[in-house]
Coordinates of C-alpha atoms (C1' of nucleotides) in Angstrom, one line a residue:
Chain A
X1 CA 25.1 -100.7 -0.1
X2 CA 24.1 -102.1 -3.5
X3 CA 20.6 -102.2 -4.7
X4 CA 20.5 -105.9 -5.3
X5 CA 16.8 -106.3 -4.3
X6 CA 17.4 -109.3 -2.1
X7 CA 19.6 -111.0 -4.8
X8 CA 23.3 -111.9 -4.2
X9 CA 25.3 -109.0 -3.0
X10 CA 28.3 -110.5 -4.5
X11 CA 29.8 -109.8 -7.9
X12 CA 29.5 -113.0 -9.9
X13 CA 32.3 -114.7 -11.9
X14 CA 30.6 -113.9 -15.1
X15 CA 30.4 -110.1 -14.1
X16 CA 34.1 -109.9 -13.2
X17 CA 34.9 -111.6 -16.6
X18 CA 32.8 -109.1 -18.3
X19 CA 34.5 -106.2 -16.6
X20 CA 37.9 -107.6 -17.6
X21 CA 37.0 -108.2 -21.1
X22 CA 35.6 -104.7 -21.3
X23 CA 38.7 -103.1 -19.7
X24 CA 40.9 -105.1 -22.0
X25 CA 39.3 -103.3 -25.0
X26 CA 39.7 -99.9 -23.3
X27 CA 43.1 -99.7 -21.6
X28 CA 43.1 -96.1 -21.0
X29 CA 39.6 -96.3 -19.4
X30 CA 40.7 -99.3 -17.2
X31 CA 43.6 -97.4 -15.8
X32 CA 41.6 -94.3 -15.0
X33 CA 43.8 -92.2 -17.3
X34 CA 40.8 -90.5 -19.1
X35 CA 41.4 -87.1 -17.5
X36 CA 40.8 -84.5 -20.2
X37 CA 37.4 -82.9 -20.7
X38 CA 36.4 -85.1 -23.6
X39 CA 37.9 -88.2 -22.1
X40 CA 35.8 -87.7 -19.1
X41 CA 32.8 -87.8 -21.2
X42 CA 34.1 -90.9 -22.8
X43 CA 34.8 -92.4 -19.3
X44 CA 31.2 -91.6 -18.2
X45 CA 29.7 -93.0 -21.3
X46 CA 31.9 -96.2 -21.0
X47 CA 30.9 -96.6 -17.3
X48 CA 27.2 -96.5 -18.3
X49 CA 27.8 -98.9 -21.0
X50 CA 29.6 -101.3 -18.8
X51 CA 27.1 -101.0 -16.0
X52 CA 24.4 -101.8 -18.3
X53 CA 26.3 -105.0 -19.5
X54 CA 27.1 -106.0 -15.9
X55 CA 23.6 -105.3 -14.6
X56 CA 22.2 -107.5 -17.3
X57 CA 24.3 -110.6 -16.3
X58 CA 22.0 -113.3 -15.0
X59 CA 23.7 -113.8 -11.7
X60 CA 25.5 -111.5 -9.3
X61 CA 24.7 -108.1 -7.9
X62 CA 23.4 -104.9 -9.5
X63 CA 25.3 -101.6 -9.0
X64 CA 24.9 -98.2 -10.2
X65 CA 27.7 -96.8 -12.6
X66 CA 29.4 -95.2 -9.6
X67 CA 29.1 -98.5 -7.8
X68 CA 30.9 -100.3 -10.4
X69 CA 33.4 -97.6 -10.9
X70 CA 34.2 -97.9 -7.1
X71 CA 34.3 -101.6 -7.3
X72 CA 36.9 -101.5 -10.2
X73 CA 38.9 -99.0 -8.2
X74 CA 39.0 -101.3 -5.2
X75 CA 39.7 -104.3 -7.3
X76 CA 42.8 -102.6 -8.7
X77 CA 44.0 -101.5 -5.3
X78 CA 43.6 -104.9 -3.8
X79 CA 45.4 -106.4 -6.7
X80 CA 48.3 -103.9 -6.3
X81 CA 48.5 -104.9 -2.5
X82 CA 48.4 -108.6 -3.5
X83 CA 51.2 -108.1 -6.0
X84 CA 53.2 -106.2 -3.5
X85 CA 52.9 -109.0 -0.9
X86 CA 53.7 -111.6 -3.4
X87 CA 56.9 -109.7 -4.4
X88 CA 57.8 -109.5 -0.7
X89 CA 57.2 -113.3 -0.3
X90 CA 59.4 -113.8 -3.4
X91 CA 62.1 -111.6 -2.0
X92 CA 62.4 -114.0 1.1
X93 CA 59.9 -112.5 3.5
X94 CA 57.8 -115.3 5.0
X95 CA 54.3 -114.3 4.3
X96 CA 52.1 -117.3 4.7
X97 CA 48.7 -117.5 3.1
X98 CA 49.4 -115.2 0.2
X99 CA 47.9 -117.0 -2.8
X100 CA 49.4 -116.8 -6.3
X101 CA 47.7 -114.7 -8.8
X102 CA 44.7 -116.1 -10.7
X103 CA 44.3 -116.1 -14.4
X104 CA 42.0 -113.1 -14.1
X105 CA 44.3 -111.2 -11.9
X106 CA 47.2 -111.8 -14.3
X107 CA 45.2 -110.6 -17.3
X108 CA 44.3 -107.4 -15.3
X109 CA 47.9 -106.8 -14.5
X110 CA 48.7 -107.4 -18.2
X111 CA 46.1 -104.7 -19.0
X112 CA 47.2 -102.2 -16.4
X113 CA 50.8 -102.9 -16.3
X114 CA 52.2 -99.8 -18.2
X115 CA 49.9 -97.5 -16.4
X116 CA 50.8 -98.7 -12.9
X117 CA 54.3 -97.9 -13.8
X118 CA 53.4 -94.5 -14.8
X119 CA 51.2 -93.7 -11.8
X120 CA 53.6 -95.1 -9.2
X121 CA 56.7 -93.3 -10.3
X122 CA 56.6 -90.8 -7.6
X123 CA 56.2 -93.3 -4.9
X124 CA 59.1 -95.2 -6.3
X125 CA 61.3 -92.2 -6.0
X126 CA 60.3 -91.1 -2.6
X127 CA 60.1 -94.4 -0.9
X128 CA 63.2 -96.2 0.0
X129 CA 61.4 -99.5 -0.4
X130 CA 62.3 -102.8 1.1
X131 CA 63.7 -104.3 -2.0
X132 CA 67.0 -102.3 -2.1
X133 CA 68.2 -104.5 -4.7
X134 CA 65.5 -103.6 -7.1
X135 CA 65.5 -100.8 -9.5
X136 CA 63.4 -97.9 -8.0
X137 CA 61.5 -97.4 -11.2
X138 CA 59.8 -100.8 -11.0
X139 CA 56.6 -99.0 -9.8
X140 CA 54.6 -102.1 -9.7
X141 CA 56.8 -103.3 -6.8
X142 CA 56.6 -100.0 -4.9
X143 CA 53.3 -100.1 -3.2
X144 CA 53.1 -98.6 0.2
X145 CA 55.2 -100.3 2.7
X146 CA 52.9 -99.6 5.6
X147 CA 50.3 -102.3 5.1
X148 CA 48.4 -102.9 8.3
X149 CA 47.1 -106.2 9.5
X150 CA 43.7 -105.7 8.2
X151 CA 45.0 -104.8 4.7
X152 CA 47.2 -107.7 4.9
X153 CA 44.4 -110.2 5.4
X154 CA 42.3 -108.4 2.9
X155 CA 44.9 -108.5 0.3
X156 CA 45.6 -112.1 1.0
X157 CA 42.1 -112.9 0.1
X158 CA 41.4 -110.3 -2.4
X159 CA 39.6 -111.7 -5.4
X160 CA 39.7 -115.2 -4.0
X161 CA 36.3 -115.6 -5.3
X162 CA 37.4 -115.1 -8.8
X163 CA 38.9 -118.6 -8.8
X164 CA 35.5 -120.0 -8.6
X165 CA 35.3 -120.7 -12.2
X166 CA 39.0 -121.7 -12.7
X167 CA 40.7 -124.8 -12.0
X168 CA 42.9 -125.2 -8.9
X169 CA 46.1 -125.1 -11.0
X170 CA 45.8 -121.3 -11.0
X171 CA 46.9 -121.3 -7.5
X172 CA 50.0 -123.4 -8.2
X173 CA 53.3 -121.8 -7.4
X174 CA 54.3 -122.7 -11.0
X175 CA 51.4 -120.6 -12.3
X176 CA 52.6 -117.7 -10.4
X177 CA 56.3 -118.0 -11.3
X178 CA 55.1 -118.0 -14.9
X179 CA 53.6 -114.5 -14.5
X180 CA 56.6 -112.3 -14.7
X181 CA 59.6 -114.6 -15.0
X182 CA 59.6 -117.6 -17.1
X183 CA 62.2 -119.9 -15.5
X184 CA 61.9 -122.4 -18.1
X185 CA 62.9 -119.9 -20.7
X186 CA 66.3 -121.0 -21.8
X187 CA 67.1 -117.4 -23.0
X188 CA 66.3 -116.0 -19.6
X189 CA 69.8 -116.4 -17.9
X190 CA 71.4 -114.9 -21.1
X191 CA 69.0 -112.0 -21.1
X192 CA 69.4 -111.3 -17.4
X193 CA 73.1 -111.2 -17.9
X194 CA 72.6 -108.3 -20.4
X195 CA 69.4 -106.5 -18.9
X196 CA 68.4 -106.3 -15.2
X197 CA 65.5 -108.5 -14.2
X198 CA 63.2 -105.7 -13.5
X199 CA 63.6 -104.4 -17.1
X200 CA 62.8 -107.8 -18.5
X201 CA 59.8 -108.0 -16.3
X202 CA 58.5 -104.7 -17.3
X203 CA 58.9 -105.4 -20.9
X204 CA 57.2 -108.8 -20.5
X205 CA 54.2 -107.0 -19.1
X206 CA 54.1 -104.5 -21.7
X207 CA 54.2 -107.3 -24.3
X208 CA 51.4 -109.1 -22.5
X209 CA 49.3 -105.9 -22.7
X210 CA 50.1 -105.4 -26.3
X211 CA 49.1 -108.9 -27.0
X212 CA 45.7 -108.5 -25.4
X213 CA 45.2 -105.1 -27.2
X214 CA 46.1 -106.8 -30.5
X215 CA 43.6 -109.6 -29.8
X216 CA 40.9 -107.1 -29.1
X217 CA 41.7 -105.2 -32.3
X218 CA 41.5 -108.5 -34.2
X219 CA 38.1 -109.3 -32.8
X220 CA 37.0 -105.8 -33.7
X221 CA 38.3 -106.2 -37.2
X222 CA 36.5 -109.6 -37.5
X223 CA 33.2 -108.0 -36.3
X224 CA 33.8 -105.1 -38.8
X225 CA 34.4 -107.4 -41.7
X226 CA 31.2 -109.3 -40.9
X227 CA 29.3 -106.1 -40.7
X228 CA 30.7 -105.1 -44.1
X229 CA 29.7 -108.4 -45.5
X230 CA 26.3 -108.1 -44.2
X231 CA 26.1 -104.7 -45.7
X232 CA 27.2 -105.9 -49.0
X233 CA 24.6 -108.5 -49.0
X234 CA 21.9 -106.0 -47.9
X235 CA 23.0 -103.8 -50.8
X236 CA 22.9 -106.6 -53.3
X237 CA 19.4 -107.4 -52.0
X238 CA 18.3 -103.8 -52.3
X239 CA 19.7 -103.7 -55.9
X240 CA 17.8 -106.8 -56.8
X241 CA 14.7 -105.4 -55.2
X242 CA 15.2 -102.3 -57.2
X243 CA 15.7 -104.3 -60.4
X244 CA 12.5 -106.2 -59.6
X245 CA 10.6 -103.0 -58.9
X246 CA 11.8 -101.6 -62.3
X247 CA 10.7 -104.8 -64.2
X248 CA 7.5 -104.7 -62.4
X249 CA 7.0 -101.0 -63.3
X250 CA 7.9 -101.8 -66.9
X251 CA 5.4 -104.6 -66.9
X252 CA 2.7 -102.3 -65.5
X253 CA 3.5 -99.8 -68.1
X254 CA 3.2 -102.3 -70.9
X255 CA -0.1 -103.6 -69.4
X256 CA -1.4 -99.9 -69.1
X257 CA -0.3 -99.4 -72.8
X258 CA -2.1 -102.6 -74.0
X259 CA -5.2 -101.7 -72.0
X260 CA -5.2 -98.1 -73.3
X261 CA -4.9 -99.3 -76.9
X262 CA -7.6 -101.9 -76.4
X263 CA -9.9 -99.2 -74.9
X264 CA -9.2 -97.0 -78.0
X265 CA -9.9 -99.8 -80.3
X266 CA -13.2 -100.7 -78.4
X267 CA -14.2 -97.0 -78.6
X268 CA -13.6 -97.0 -82.3
X269 CA -15.6 -100.1 -82.9
X270 CA -18.4 -98.7 -80.8
X271 CA -18.4 -95.6 -83.2
Chain B
dC1 C1' 52.2 -69.4 -12.0
dG2 C1' 48.9 -70.3 -8.7
dC3 C1' 44.3 -71.2 -7.5
dT4 C1' 39.9 -73.7 -7.9
dC5 C1' 37.1 -77.3 -9.3
dG6 C1' 35.8 -82.0 -10.8
dT7 C1' 37.1 -86.7 -11.1
dT8 C1' 39.6 -90.7 -9.8
dA9 C1' 42.6 -93.4 -6.6
dT10 C1' 43.5 -94.8 -2.2
dC11 C1' 43.0 -95.8 2.7
dT12 C1' 40.3 -97.1 6.6
dG13 C1' 36.5 -98.7 9.2
dC14 C1' 32.1 -100.9 9.4
dA15 C1' 28.4 -104.2 8.4
dA16 C1' 26.6 -108.4 6.5
dG17 C1' 27.3 -113.1 5.4
dC18 C1' 29.6 -117.4 6.0
dA19 C1' 32.4 -121.1 8.2
dT20 C1' 33.9 -123.4 12.2
Chain C
dA1 C1' 29.9 -117.0 19.6
dT2 C1' 33.8 -116.1 17.1
dG3 C1' 36.7 -115.1 13.3
dC4 C1' 37.3 -114.4 8.5
dT5 C1' 35.9 -112.7 4.0
dT6 C1' 33.7 -109.5 1.1
dG7 C1' 31.8 -105.3 -0.2
dC8 C1' 30.5 -100.6 0.7
dA9 C1' 30.8 -95.8 2.4
dG10 C1' 33.3 -91.9 3.7
dA11 C1' 37.5 -89.3 4.1
dT12 C1' 41.4 -87.7 1.9
dA13 C1' 45.0 -87.5 -1.6
dA14 C1' 46.3 -86.8 -6.2
dC15 C1' 45.8 -85.4 -10.7
dG16 C1' 44.6 -82.6 -14.9
dA17 C1' 41.9 -78.8 -16.8
dG18 C1' 40.4 -74.2 -16.9
dC19 C1' 40.9 -69.5 -15.6
dG20 C1' 42.6 -65.1 -14.0

DNA sequence: CGCTCGTTATCTGCAAGCAT
DNA sequence: ATGCTTGCAGATAACGAGCG
């Protein structure tokens, strides 16, 4: 198990938030798509970086890089199962106790959305899934059909702890409905008459991911501009310091000249 | 093209902790 | 005591890269 030295073995809310924030800035890394040789190095470096961040959080457990990697992998898997169950529920299957997605989970879905689609393409083609009315390429909805009882209960409760820092409204049915289909959107019926619902949902998820990426880029730009500003100030300070040093050197030269001429005068008087 | 290797994803079962 | 939840470990599958 984890080396938490008697502290909480549970991952804290702050830690989960940190992971998701980090993943939002590294979408390829989050999806586990860093497969090339160079990318693997990047992946390793990022896990070390992330592990350092997470282990420095005040509360929660401590893990090795492998431990956090495993945790993230399990987290994504549980989330996939949960989404699958929610889809079944929505499709009319009576699945009691399946909680709606939390804000955190929605955010992770927005980050991973496009990659879930890529990864699950084979499953979608090979499985004649329950939702016959759904397009087979909606990979998010094509998780394995054989979910045993244990997985079911696990998935039902997966990441329930994440709601700890959020208000109860996250669990409202409205909140969940708002994740992929905005029923209040007046354009929705018109759009659905043109495009299939699955395509609209996929595009919405893609847009969400793009938005998160753009926000991360914006933050990065702000940091970069502040860094540049600080560099400018530093350069200005150095320039002034150099000016002061030049002035000082000139003064010293003049003093030396004066002293030298005074010494010469004194020596002539002595003669 | 097919094989091997390394990494990551996924599945399953178990253990610890907690609530009743 | 019992059942549930959560996290972890181990096994296996899947994938991409490199090589002959």
